[in-house]
Amino acid sequence: EATHKLTLANDITRALSKDEFDLHYQPICDLATTHVAGYEALIRWRHPTQGLMPPLDFLWLAEQTGQIREVGLWTLARACRDWPVLRKTTNTETPFISVNMSPSQLTGERFVEDVKSILTRYGMSPTELKLELTETVIINNPEIALQLLLQLTELGSTLAIDDFGTGHSSLETLDRYPIGTLKVDRYFTSSMLASAQSREIVSSSIQLAHTLGMDVVAEGIETEAVRNKLLELGCNYGQGWLFGRPVELKDISG
Ligand code: C2E
Ligand code: MG
Ligand code: MG
C-alpha cells in the first residue's frame, strides 16, 4: 500500500507539471425555467496509463500529502481562465462558477493572496466565484478557516455548503459561516420519490435554507419526476444528469 501511495504521489507531481489534469463542467440550472445559472468545476485526471481518473480516486492522497494545495490552485486558475467562455452560455443576472475546496487549502494566510492573484490574472470578478465546502474543510482548523472564508466573502465571493445532510456538513457550519448556498446531497434527492423520510429531509432542508436567506441547489437530479417534486417543495436550483453531465469546455454549448 505504501508503494502504491508513493507511486500515486509521484504521478500527481508529474500530472501537475505535465498538465494532465482537466476540468469538466456541469450546469446548475434554475429548476423552473431550466436556464443555466452557473457551472460546477469537477476535476479529472487524464492519466497516461490508467485513462480518465475520477477525483475521488486521487484527491484523498493529494490531501494527505499536501499536494492538494497546488492542485486546488491549478483548479481555481483553470476555472477562472475558462469562465468567460462558460459565462456566455449562462442565462441569469447573477452567473457563477463553483469550485470545490479541500480541507488543507484553508490553513494558511497565503491562500487568500493566492486566490486574489488568480482572480486578478484572469480579470475575474470575485462575485462570480462560489466556493463549495464540506465541514471537513472547517474541522481541522475552524478559527483560521473562518477568518480566511470571511476575507473571501468580503471580496464578494460566495460560499456553498456541499453534500448537505450527510456526515460532512452540519447545522453548526450553517450557523457560524457566511454560507449563501445549500446543496442538498444526491443521497436524498435520489431516494426522495421512494422514501417519504428522504422527501421530508429534502423539504425541511429547503425550508431551512430559505428561512436563513440561502439559495438551495438539489444535487443528482436524474429524472423529470424528481425535478417536479423538488419544484413542488420550493427548491430553486438543480444539478444533475437531467440537465447535463459534467463535460469538457469544448462540449459546452449553452
Ligand atoms: P461533489 O462536489 O458533490 O460533486 C458532485 C458529484 O456528483 C460529481 O462527481 C458529479 O459528477 C456527480 N453527479 C452530478 N450529477 C449527478 C447525477 O445526476 N447522478 C449521479 N449519479 N452523479 C451525479 P465527481 O465529478 O466524481 O466528483 C466527486 C467529488 O469529488 C465531488 O463531489 C467533490 O467533492 C470532489 N471534487 C471534484 N472536483 C474537485 C476539485 O477540483 N477539488 C476538490 N477539492 N474536490 C473536487
Ligand atoms: Mg461540489
Ligand atoms: Mg456534492
PDB file of C-alpha atoms and ligand atoms in Angstrom:
ATOM      1  CA  GLU A   1       0.000   0.000   0.000  1.00  0.00           C
ATOM      2  CA  ALA A   2       2.894   2.324   0.832  1.00  0.00           C
ATOM      3  CA  THR A   3       4.375   1.702  -2.609  1.00  0.00           C
ATOM      4  CA  HIS A   4       1.030   2.421  -4.250  1.00  0.00           C
ATOM      5  CA  LYS A   5       0.768   5.706  -2.370  1.00  0.00           C
ATOM      6  CA  LEU A   6       4.299   6.719  -3.262  1.00  0.00           C
ATOM      7  CA  THR A   7       3.746   5.965  -6.943  1.00  0.00           C
ATOM      8  CA  LEU A   8       0.470   7.854  -6.963  1.00  0.00           C
ATOM      9  CA  ALA A   9       2.021  10.854  -5.175  1.00  0.00           C
ATOM     10  CA  ASN A  10       4.840  10.970  -7.734  1.00  0.00           C
ATOM     11  CA  ASP A  11       2.292  10.669 -10.516  1.00  0.00           C
ATOM     12  CA  ILE A  12       0.360  13.645  -9.124  1.00  0.00           C
ATOM     13  CA  THR A  13       3.509  15.774  -9.150  1.00  0.00           C
ATOM     14  CA  ARG A  14       4.138  14.768 -12.761  1.00  0.00           C
ATOM     15  CA  ALA A  15       0.489  15.429 -13.632  1.00  0.00           C
ATOM     16  CA  LEU A  16       0.834  18.992 -12.356  1.00  0.00           C
ATOM     17  CA  SER A  17       3.988  19.643 -14.332  1.00  0.00           C
ATOM     18  CA  LYS A  18       2.750  17.926 -17.492  1.00  0.00           C
ATOM     19  CA  ASP A  19      -0.726  19.420 -17.381  1.00  0.00           C
ATOM     20  CA  GLU A  20      -2.569  16.088 -17.161  1.00  0.00           C
ATOM     21  CA  PHE A  21      -5.477  17.411 -15.109  1.00  0.00           C
ATOM     22  CA  ASP A  22      -8.616  18.646 -16.751  1.00  0.00           C
ATOM     23  CA  LEU A  23     -11.810  20.286 -15.586  1.00  0.00           C
ATOM     24  CA  HIS A  24     -15.247  19.124 -16.563  1.00  0.00           C
ATOM     25  CA  TYR A  25     -18.145  21.480 -16.124  1.00  0.00           C
ATOM     26  CA  GLN A  26     -21.671  20.598 -15.069  1.00  0.00           C
ATOM     27  CA  PRO A  27     -24.531  23.089 -15.349  1.00  0.00           C
ATOM     28  CA  ILE A  28     -26.515  24.242 -12.329  1.00  0.00           C
ATOM     29  CA  CYS A  29     -29.957  25.263 -13.530  1.00  0.00           C
ATOM     30  CA  ASP A  30     -32.925  27.297 -12.460  1.00  0.00           C
ATOM     31  CA  LEU A  31     -35.357  24.488 -11.685  1.00  0.00           C
ATOM     32  CA  ALA A  32     -38.433  26.257 -13.011  1.00  0.00           C
ATOM     33  CA  THR A  33     -37.027  27.544 -16.328  1.00  0.00           C
ATOM     34  CA  THR A  34     -34.039  25.141 -16.754  1.00  0.00           C
ATOM     35  CA  HIS A  35     -31.932  28.207 -17.630  1.00  0.00           C
ATOM     36  CA  VAL A  36     -28.258  27.723 -16.769  1.00  0.00           C
ATOM     37  CA  ALA A  37     -27.357  29.775 -13.688  1.00  0.00           C
ATOM     38  CA  GLY A  38     -23.781  28.598 -13.314  1.00  0.00           C
ATOM     39  CA  TYR A  39     -21.414  25.662 -13.526  1.00  0.00           C
ATOM     40  CA  GLU A  40     -19.579  23.436 -11.090  1.00  0.00           C
ATOM     41  CA  ALA A  41     -15.969  22.670 -11.983  1.00  0.00           C
ATOM     42  CA  LEU A  42     -15.086  18.991 -11.400  1.00  0.00           C
ATOM     43  CA  ILE A  43     -11.516  17.790 -11.743  1.00  0.00           C
ATOM     44  CA  ARG A  44     -10.484  14.791 -13.871  1.00  0.00           C
ATOM     45  CA  TRP A  45      -7.080  13.269 -14.470  1.00  0.00           C
ATOM     46  CA  ARG A  46      -6.107  12.161 -17.955  1.00  0.00           C
ATOM     47  CA  HIS A  47      -3.743   9.535 -16.578  1.00  0.00           C
ATOM     48  CA  PRO A  48      -1.307   8.319 -19.269  1.00  0.00           C
ATOM     49  CA  THR A  49      -1.750   4.626 -18.408  1.00  0.00           C
ATOM     50  CA  GLN A  50      -4.977   4.464 -16.395  1.00  0.00           C
ATOM     51  CA  GLY A  51      -7.256   6.585 -18.542  1.00  0.00           C
ATOM     52  CA  LEU A  52      -9.646   9.223 -17.245  1.00  0.00           C
ATOM     53  CA  MET A  53      -9.475   9.081 -13.455  1.00  0.00           C
ATOM     54  CA  PRO A  54     -12.306  10.443 -11.281  1.00  0.00           C
ATOM     55  CA  PRO A  55     -11.473  12.877  -8.458  1.00  0.00           C
ATOM     56  CA  LEU A  56     -12.232  10.573  -5.574  1.00  0.00           C
ATOM     57  CA  ASP A  57      -9.521   8.159  -6.788  1.00  0.00           C
ATOM     58  CA  PHE A  58      -6.673  10.610  -6.189  1.00  0.00           C
ATOM     59  CA  LEU A  59      -7.785  13.644  -4.167  1.00  0.00           C
ATOM     60  CA  TRP A  60      -7.660  11.678  -0.889  1.00  0.00           C
ATOM     61  CA  LEU A  61      -3.926  11.164  -1.343  1.00  0.00           C
ATOM     62  CA  ALA A  62      -3.272  14.705  -2.553  1.00  0.00           C
ATOM     63  CA  GLU A  63      -4.994  15.784   0.664  1.00  0.00           C
ATOM     64  CA  GLN A  64      -2.711  13.569   2.784  1.00  0.00           C
ATOM     65  CA  THR A  65       0.488  14.706   1.087  1.00  0.00           C
ATOM     66  CA  GLY A  66      -0.407  18.400   0.928  1.00  0.00           C
ATOM     67  CA  GLN A  67      -0.268  18.353  -2.891  1.00  0.00           C
ATOM     68  CA  ILE A  68      -3.914  19.376  -2.797  1.00  0.00           C
ATOM     69  CA  ARG A  69      -2.854  22.990  -2.253  1.00  0.00           C
ATOM     70  CA  GLU A  70      -1.192  23.091  -5.625  1.00  0.00           C
ATOM     71  CA  VAL A  71      -3.953  21.030  -7.254  1.00  0.00           C
ATOM     72  CA  GLY A  72      -6.518  23.399  -5.735  1.00  0.00           C
ATOM     73  CA  LEU A  73      -4.780  26.489  -7.120  1.00  0.00           C
ATOM     74  CA  TRP A  74      -4.492  24.817 -10.522  1.00  0.00           C
ATOM     75  CA  THR A  75      -8.242  24.098 -10.432  1.00  0.00           C
ATOM     76  CA  LEU A  76      -9.115  27.647  -9.480  1.00  0.00           C
ATOM     77  CA  ALA A  77      -6.863  29.116 -12.163  1.00  0.00           C
ATOM     78  CA  ARG A  78      -8.274  26.837 -14.866  1.00  0.00           C
ATOM     79  CA  ALA A  79     -11.856  27.585 -13.834  1.00  0.00           C
ATOM     80  CA  CYS A  80     -11.172  31.351 -13.946  1.00  0.00           C
ATOM     81  CA  ARG A  81      -9.452  31.018 -17.320  1.00  0.00           C
ATOM     82  CA  ASP A  82     -12.453  29.137 -18.764  1.00  0.00           C
ATOM     83  CA  TRP A  83     -15.113  31.283 -17.124  1.00  0.00           C
ATOM     84  CA  PRO A  84     -15.501  33.947 -19.862  1.00  0.00           C
ATOM     85  CA  VAL A  85     -16.449  31.188 -22.341  1.00  0.00           C
ATOM     86  CA  LEU A  86     -18.760  29.418 -19.898  1.00  0.00           C
ATOM     87  CA  ARG A  87     -20.300  32.654 -18.752  1.00  0.00           C
ATOM     88  CA  LYS A  88     -21.635  33.378 -22.231  1.00  0.00           C
ATOM     89  CA  THR A  89     -23.702  30.189 -22.064  1.00  0.00           C
ATOM     90  CA  THR A  90     -25.476  31.166 -18.840  1.00  0.00           C
ATOM     91  CA  ASN A  91     -28.858  32.784 -18.718  1.00  0.00           C
ATOM     92  CA  THR A  92     -29.236  34.661 -15.450  1.00  0.00           C
ATOM     93  CA  GLU A  93     -28.453  38.006 -13.869  1.00  0.00           C
ATOM     94  CA  THR A  94     -26.023  36.505 -11.389  1.00  0.00           C
ATOM     95  CA  PRO A  95     -23.945  33.827 -13.136  1.00  0.00           C
ATOM     96  CA  PHE A  96     -21.371  31.910 -11.107  1.00  0.00           C
ATOM     97  CA  ILE A  97     -18.702  29.280 -11.309  1.00  0.00           C
ATOM     98  CA  SER A  98     -18.496  26.849  -8.395  1.00  0.00           C
ATOM     99  CA  VAL A  99     -15.141  25.431  -7.331  1.00  0.00           C
ATOM    100  CA  ASN A 100     -14.726  22.703  -4.693  1.00  0.00           C
ATOM    101  CA  MET A 101     -12.401  23.286  -1.743  1.00  0.00           C
ATOM    102  CA  SER A 102     -10.349  20.758   0.184  1.00  0.00           C
ATOM    103  CA  PRO A 103      -9.565  20.918   3.904  1.00  0.00           C
ATOM    104  CA  SER A 104      -5.837  21.673   3.741  1.00  0.00           C
ATOM    105  CA  GLN A 105      -6.353  24.543   1.319  1.00  0.00           C
ATOM    106  CA  LEU A 106      -7.776  26.635   4.121  1.00  0.00           C
ATOM    107  CA  THR A 107      -4.869  26.525   6.504  1.00  0.00           C
ATOM    108  CA  GLY A 108      -2.636  29.453   5.690  1.00  0.00           C
ATOM    109  CA  GLU A 109      -2.791  33.190   5.121  1.00  0.00           C
ATOM    110  CA  ARG A 110      -1.209  32.684   1.712  1.00  0.00           C
ATOM    111  CA  PHE A 111      -4.430  31.156   0.442  1.00  0.00           C
ATOM    112  CA  VAL A 112      -6.385  34.407   0.205  1.00  0.00           C
ATOM    113  CA  GLU A 113      -3.448  36.149  -1.502  1.00  0.00           C
ATOM    114  CA  ASP A 114      -3.198  33.269  -3.970  1.00  0.00           C
ATOM    115  CA  VAL A 115      -6.913  33.444  -4.746  1.00  0.00           C
ATOM    116  CA  LYS A 116      -6.722  37.224  -5.226  1.00  0.00           C
ATOM    117  CA  SER A 117      -3.793  36.978  -7.597  1.00  0.00           C
ATOM    118  CA  ILE A 118      -5.536  34.305  -9.700  1.00  0.00           C
ATOM    119  CA  LEU A 119      -8.676  36.449  -9.891  1.00  0.00           C
ATOM    120  CA  THR A 120      -6.584  39.425 -10.980  1.00  0.00           C
ATOM    121  CA  ARG A 121      -4.618  37.393 -13.518  1.00  0.00           C
ATOM    122  CA  TYR A 122      -7.816  36.366 -15.299  1.00  0.00           C
ATOM    123  CA  GLY A 123      -9.743  39.592 -14.756  1.00  0.00           C
ATOM    124  CA  MET A 124     -12.388  37.611 -12.926  1.00  0.00           C
ATOM    125  CA  SER A 125     -14.986  39.274 -10.754  1.00  0.00           C
ATOM    126  CA  PRO A 126     -14.835  37.753  -7.240  1.00  0.00           C
ATOM    127  CA  THR A 127     -18.622  37.979  -7.050  1.00  0.00           C
ATOM    128  CA  GLU A 128     -18.903  35.327  -9.751  1.00  0.00           C
ATOM    129  CA  LEU A 129     -16.801  32.826  -7.815  1.00  0.00           C
ATOM    130  CA  LYS A 130     -18.582  30.407  -5.489  1.00  0.00           C
ATOM    131  CA  LEU A 131     -16.524  28.148  -3.251  1.00  0.00           C
ATOM    132  CA  GLU A 132     -18.034  24.802  -2.286  1.00  0.00           C
ATOM    133  CA  LEU A 133     -17.063  23.336   1.026  1.00  0.00           C
ATOM    134  CA  THR A 134     -17.991  20.491   3.322  1.00  0.00           C
ATOM    135  CA  GLU A 135     -17.490  20.680   7.045  1.00  0.00           C
ATOM    136  CA  THR A 136     -14.294  18.641   6.710  1.00  0.00           C
ATOM    137  CA  VAL A 137     -12.871  21.834   5.210  1.00  0.00           C
ATOM    138  CA  ILE A 138     -13.501  23.542   8.515  1.00  0.00           C
ATOM    139  CA  ILE A 139     -12.994  20.783  11.085  1.00  0.00           C
ATOM    140  CA  ASN A 140      -9.186  20.769  11.139  1.00  0.00           C
ATOM    141  CA  ASN A 141      -8.748  24.417  11.824  1.00  0.00           C
ATOM    142  CA  PRO A 142     -12.067  26.117  12.488  1.00  0.00           C
ATOM    143  CA  GLU A 143     -10.822  29.556  13.513  1.00  0.00           C
ATOM    144  CA  ILE A 144      -8.328  30.023  10.706  1.00  0.00           C
ATOM    145  CA  ALA A 145     -10.804  28.639   8.175  1.00  0.00           C
ATOM    146  CA  LEU A 146     -13.432  31.110   9.360  1.00  0.00           C
ATOM    147  CA  GLN A 147     -11.023  34.058   9.072  1.00  0.00           C
ATOM    148  CA  LEU A 148      -9.988  33.046   5.558  1.00  0.00           C
ATOM    149  CA  LEU A 149     -13.538  32.430   4.410  1.00  0.00           C
ATOM    150  CA  LEU A 150     -14.625  35.809   5.779  1.00  0.00           C
ATOM    151  CA  GLN A 151     -11.871  37.502   3.794  1.00  0.00           C
ATOM    152  CA  LEU A 152     -13.110  35.779   0.659  1.00  0.00           C
ATOM    153  CA  THR A 153     -16.723  36.746   1.232  1.00  0.00           C
ATOM    154  CA  GLU A 154     -15.595  40.315   1.896  1.00  0.00           C
ATOM    155  CA  LEU A 155     -14.106  40.302  -1.585  1.00  0.00           C
ATOM    156  CA  GLY A 156     -17.590  39.389  -2.813  1.00  0.00           C
ATOM    157  CA  SER A 157     -17.229  35.659  -3.390  1.00  0.00           C
ATOM    158  CA  THR A 158     -19.932  33.348  -2.050  1.00  0.00           C
ATOM    159  CA  LEU A 159     -19.838  30.056  -0.204  1.00  0.00           C
ATOM    160  CA  ALA A 160     -21.874  26.923  -0.759  1.00  0.00           C
ATOM    161  CA  ILE A 161     -22.145  24.067   1.700  1.00  0.00           C
ATOM    162  CA  ASP A 162     -21.760  20.864  -0.284  1.00  0.00           C
ATOM    163  CA  ASP A 163     -23.386  17.458   0.353  1.00  0.00           C
ATOM    164  CA  PHE A 164     -25.752  18.937   2.924  1.00  0.00           C
ATOM    165  CA  GLY A 165     -27.393  16.339   5.107  1.00  0.00           C
ATOM    166  CA  THR A 166     -24.510  13.880   5.082  1.00  0.00           C
ATOM    167  CA  GLY A 167     -21.873  13.390   7.774  1.00  0.00           C
ATOM    168  CA  HIS A 168     -19.753  16.010   6.087  1.00  0.00           C
ATOM    169  CA  SER A 169     -21.931  19.030   6.664  1.00  0.00           C
ATOM    170  CA  SER A 170     -23.694  20.276   9.716  1.00  0.00           C
ATOM    171  CA  LEU A 171     -26.048  22.825  11.131  1.00  0.00           C
ATOM    172  CA  GLU A 172     -23.216  24.376  13.131  1.00  0.00           C
ATOM    173  CA  THR A 173     -21.455  25.214   9.873  1.00  0.00           C
ATOM    174  CA  LEU A 174     -24.598  26.948   8.589  1.00  0.00           C
ATOM    175  CA  ASP A 175     -24.776  28.918  11.793  1.00  0.00           C
ATOM    176  CA  ARG A 176     -21.159  30.073  12.033  1.00  0.00           C
ATOM    177  CA  TYR A 177     -20.064  30.531   8.449  1.00  0.00           C
ATOM    178  CA  PRO A 178     -21.308  33.016   5.848  1.00  0.00           C
ATOM    179  CA  ILE A 179     -22.943  30.355   3.678  1.00  0.00           C
ATOM    180  CA  GLY A 180     -25.018  31.651   0.747  1.00  0.00           C
ATOM    181  CA  THR A 181     -25.995  28.368  -0.884  1.00  0.00           C
ATOM    182  CA  LEU A 182     -27.008  24.996   0.484  1.00  0.00           C
ATOM    183  CA  LYS A 183     -26.510  21.960  -1.746  1.00  0.00           C
ATOM    184  CA  VAL A 184     -28.773  19.050  -0.827  1.00  0.00           C
ATOM    185  CA  ASP A 185     -26.837  15.802  -1.188  1.00  0.00           C
ATOM    186  CA  ARG A 186     -27.653  13.428  -4.034  1.00  0.00           C
ATOM    187  CA  TYR A 187     -28.334  10.703  -1.485  1.00  0.00           C
ATOM    188  CA  PHE A 188     -31.602  12.429  -0.547  1.00  0.00           C
ATOM    189  CA  THR A 189     -32.718  13.633  -3.982  1.00  0.00           C
ATOM    190  CA  SER A 190     -32.204  10.202  -5.494  1.00  0.00           C
ATOM    191  CA  SER A 191     -34.332   8.493  -2.847  1.00  0.00           C
ATOM    192  CA  MET A 192     -36.979  11.151  -2.311  1.00  0.00           C
ATOM    193  CA  LEU A 193     -39.630   9.637  -4.565  1.00  0.00           C
ATOM    194  CA  ALA A 194     -39.354   6.212  -2.976  1.00  0.00           C
ATOM    195  CA  SER A 195     -38.920   7.330   0.615  1.00  0.00           C
ATOM    196  CA  ALA A 196     -41.239   9.668   2.498  1.00  0.00           C
ATOM    197  CA  GLN A 197     -38.498  10.182   5.024  1.00  0.00           C
ATOM    198  CA  SER A 198     -35.971  11.384   2.415  1.00  0.00           C
ATOM    199  CA  ARG A 199     -38.662  13.648   0.999  1.00  0.00           C
ATOM    200  CA  GLU A 200     -39.219  15.207   4.435  1.00  0.00           C
ATOM    201  CA  ILE A 201     -35.487  15.739   4.852  1.00  0.00           C
ATOM    202  CA  VAL A 202     -35.265  17.447   1.457  1.00  0.00           C
ATOM    203  CA  SER A 203     -38.322  19.537   2.202  1.00  0.00           C
ATOM    204  CA  SER A 204     -37.017  20.631   5.618  1.00  0.00           C
ATOM    205  CA  SER A 205     -33.593  21.443   4.178  1.00  0.00           C
ATOM    206  CA  ILE A 206     -35.187  23.680   1.531  1.00  0.00           C
ATOM    207  CA  GLN A 207     -37.264  25.472   4.148  1.00  0.00           C
ATOM    208  CA  LEU A 208     -34.311  25.842   6.484  1.00  0.00           C
ATOM    209  CA  ALA A 209     -32.158  27.338   3.733  1.00  0.00           C
ATOM    210  CA  HIS A 210     -34.838  29.762   2.634  1.00  0.00           C
ATOM    211  CA  THR A 211     -35.570  30.823   6.209  1.00  0.00           C
ATOM    212  CA  LEU A 212     -31.869  31.595   6.567  1.00  0.00           C
ATOM    213  CA  GLY A 213     -31.868  33.535   3.276  1.00  0.00           C
ATOM    214  CA  MET A 214     -29.851  30.975   1.332  1.00  0.00           C
ATOM    215  CA  ASP A 215     -30.302  29.539  -2.153  1.00  0.00           C
ATOM    216  CA  VAL A 216     -30.831  25.802  -2.496  1.00  0.00           C
ATOM    217  CA  VAL A 217     -29.319  23.532  -5.133  1.00  0.00           C
ATOM    218  CA  ALA A 218     -30.554  19.936  -5.238  1.00  0.00           C
ATOM    219  CA  GLU A 219     -27.761  17.647  -6.438  1.00  0.00           C
ATOM    220  CA  GLY A 220     -28.124  14.495  -8.515  1.00  0.00           C
ATOM    221  CA  ILE A 221     -31.408  15.182 -10.337  1.00  0.00           C
ATOM    222  CA  GLU A 222     -31.731  12.429 -12.922  1.00  0.00           C
ATOM    223  CA  THR A 223     -35.434  12.441 -13.784  1.00  0.00           C
ATOM    224  CA  GLU A 224     -38.223  14.860 -14.632  1.00  0.00           C
ATOM    225  CA  ALA A 225     -40.288  13.332 -11.816  1.00  0.00           C
ATOM    226  CA  VAL A 226     -37.680  14.321  -9.224  1.00  0.00           C
ATOM    227  CA  ARG A 227     -37.425  17.808 -10.714  1.00  0.00           C
ATOM    228  CA  ASN A 228     -41.197  18.242 -10.463  1.00  0.00           C
ATOM    229  CA  LYS A 229     -41.283  17.077  -6.861  1.00  0.00           C
ATOM    230  CA  LEU A 230     -38.475  19.496  -5.985  1.00  0.00           C
ATOM    231  CA  LEU A 231     -40.320  22.364  -7.665  1.00  0.00           C
ATOM    232  CA  GLU A 232     -43.374  21.486  -5.605  1.00  0.00           C
ATOM    233  CA  LEU A 233     -41.223  21.665  -2.472  1.00  0.00           C
ATOM    234  CA  GLY A 234     -39.965  25.140  -3.434  1.00  0.00           C
ATOM    235  CA  CYS A 235     -36.412  24.268  -4.423  1.00  0.00           C
ATOM    236  CA  ASN A 236     -34.915  26.937  -6.727  1.00  0.00           C
ATOM    237  CA  TYR A 237     -31.855  25.339  -8.345  1.00  0.00           C
ATOM    238  CA  GLY A 238     -30.866  21.891  -9.514  1.00  0.00           C
ATOM    239  CA  GLN A 239     -27.896  19.978 -10.831  1.00  0.00           C
ATOM    240  CA  GLY A 240     -27.811  16.501 -12.305  1.00  0.00           C
ATOM    241  CA  TRP A 241     -27.815  14.349 -15.368  1.00  0.00           C
ATOM    242  CA  LEU A 242     -31.312  15.556 -16.289  1.00  0.00           C
ATOM    243  CA  PHE A 243     -29.789  18.964 -17.097  1.00  0.00           C
ATOM    244  CA  GLY A 244     -26.363  17.808 -18.184  1.00  0.00           C
ATOM    245  CA  ARG A 245     -23.431  15.619 -17.206  1.00  0.00           C
ATOM    246  CA  PRO A 246     -20.053  17.133 -16.430  1.00  0.00           C
ATOM    247  CA  VAL A 247     -18.307  17.701 -19.800  1.00  0.00           C
ATOM    248  CA  GLU A 248     -15.199  19.318 -21.219  1.00  0.00           C
ATOM    249  CA  LEU A 249     -15.283  23.017 -22.033  1.00  0.00           C
ATOM    250  CA  LYS A 250     -15.305  22.346 -25.775  1.00  0.00           C
ATOM    251  CA  ASP A 251     -18.537  20.352 -25.403  1.00  0.00           C
ATOM    252  CA  ILE A 252     -20.460  23.118 -23.641  1.00  0.00           C
ATOM    253  CA  SER A 253     -22.962  24.780 -25.899  1.00  0.00           C
ATOM    254  CA  GLY A 254     -25.275  26.627 -23.574  1.00  0.00           C
TER     255      GLY A 254
HETATM  256  P1  C2E B   1     -19.461  16.999  -5.426  1.00  0.00           P
HETATM  257  O1  C2E B   1     -18.810  18.319  -5.269  1.00  0.00           O
HETATM  258  O2  C2E B   1     -20.635  16.718  -4.566  1.00  0.00           O
HETATM  259  O3  C2E B   1     -19.816  16.899  -6.971  1.00  0.00           O
HETATM  260  C1  C2E B   1     -20.950  16.245  -7.480  1.00  0.00           C
HETATM  261  C2  C2E B   1     -20.639  14.836  -7.956  1.00  0.00           C
HETATM  262  O4  C2E B   1     -21.846  14.199  -8.348  1.00  0.00           O
HETATM  263  C3  C2E B   1     -19.736  14.793  -9.189  1.00  0.00           C
HETATM  264  O5  C2E B   1     -18.932  13.600  -9.125  1.00  0.00           O
HETATM  265  C4  C2E B   1     -20.749  14.675 -10.331  1.00  0.00           C
HETATM  266  O6  C2E B   1     -20.211  14.096 -11.499  1.00  0.00           O
HETATM  267  C5  C2E B   1     -21.774  13.768  -9.682  1.00  0.00           C
HETATM  268  N1  C2E B   1     -23.111  13.949 -10.282  1.00  0.00           N
HETATM  269  C6  C2E B   1     -23.670  15.093 -10.723  1.00  0.00           C
HETATM  270  N2  C2E B   1     -24.940  14.899 -11.150  1.00  0.00           N
HETATM  271  C7  C2E B   1     -25.198  13.578 -10.972  1.00  0.00           C
HETATM  272  C8  C2E B   1     -26.359  12.760 -11.219  1.00  0.00           C
HETATM  273  O7  C2E B   1     -27.405  13.213 -11.674  1.00  0.00           O
HETATM  274  N3  C2E B   1     -26.256  11.453 -10.886  1.00  0.00           N
HETATM  275  C9  C2E B   1     -25.115  10.915 -10.358  1.00  0.00           C
HETATM  276  N4  C2E B   1     -25.105   9.609 -10.103  1.00  0.00           N
HETATM  277  N5  C2E B   1     -23.996  11.665 -10.112  1.00  0.00           N
HETATM  278  C10 C2E B   1     -24.050  12.977 -10.412  1.00  0.00           C
HETATM  279  P2  C2E B   1     -17.373  13.644  -9.415  1.00  0.00           P
HETATM  280  O8  C2E B   1     -17.070  14.572 -10.548  1.00  0.00           O
HETATM  281  O9  C2E B   1     -16.894  12.236  -9.489  1.00  0.00           O
HETATM  282  O10 C2E B   1     -16.783  14.339  -8.115  1.00  0.00           O
HETATM  283  C11 C2E B   1     -16.835  13.708  -6.878  1.00  0.00           C
HETATM  284  C12 C2E B   1     -16.396  14.630  -5.765  1.00  0.00           C
HETATM  285  O11 C2E B   1     -15.003  14.946  -5.879  1.00  0.00           O
HETATM  286  C13 C2E B   1     -17.101  15.980  -5.761  1.00  0.00           C
HETATM  287  O12 C2E B   1     -18.380  15.832  -5.184  1.00  0.00           O
HETATM  288  C14 C2E B   1     -16.142  16.806  -4.932  1.00  0.00           C
HETATM  289  O13 C2E B   1     -16.334  16.568  -3.562  1.00  0.00           O
HETATM  290  C15 C2E B   1     -14.801  16.228  -5.329  1.00  0.00           C
HETATM  291  N6  C2E B   1     -14.168  17.110  -6.328  1.00  0.00           N
HETATM  292  C16 C2E B   1     -14.352  17.157  -7.660  1.00  0.00           C
HETATM  293  N7  C2E B   1     -13.549  18.086  -8.240  1.00  0.00           N
HETATM  294  C17 C2E B   1     -12.847  18.654  -7.240  1.00  0.00           C
HETATM  295  C18 C2E B   1     -11.849  19.689  -7.181  1.00  0.00           C
HETATM  296  O14 C2E B   1     -11.461  20.318  -8.173  1.00  0.00           O
HETATM  297  N8  C2E B   1     -11.344  19.977  -5.938  1.00  0.00           N
HETATM  298  C19 C2E B   1     -11.761  19.332  -4.810  1.00  0.00           C
HETATM  299  N9  C2E B   1     -11.218  19.678  -3.656  1.00  0.00           N
HETATM  300  N10 C2E B   1     -12.705  18.381  -4.828  1.00  0.00           N
HETATM  301  C20 C2E B   1     -13.240  18.033  -6.022  1.00  0.00           C
HETATM  302 MG    MG B   2     -19.281  20.186  -5.086  1.00  0.00          MG
HETATM  303 MG    MG B   3     -21.988  17.497  -3.542  1.00  0.00          MG
END
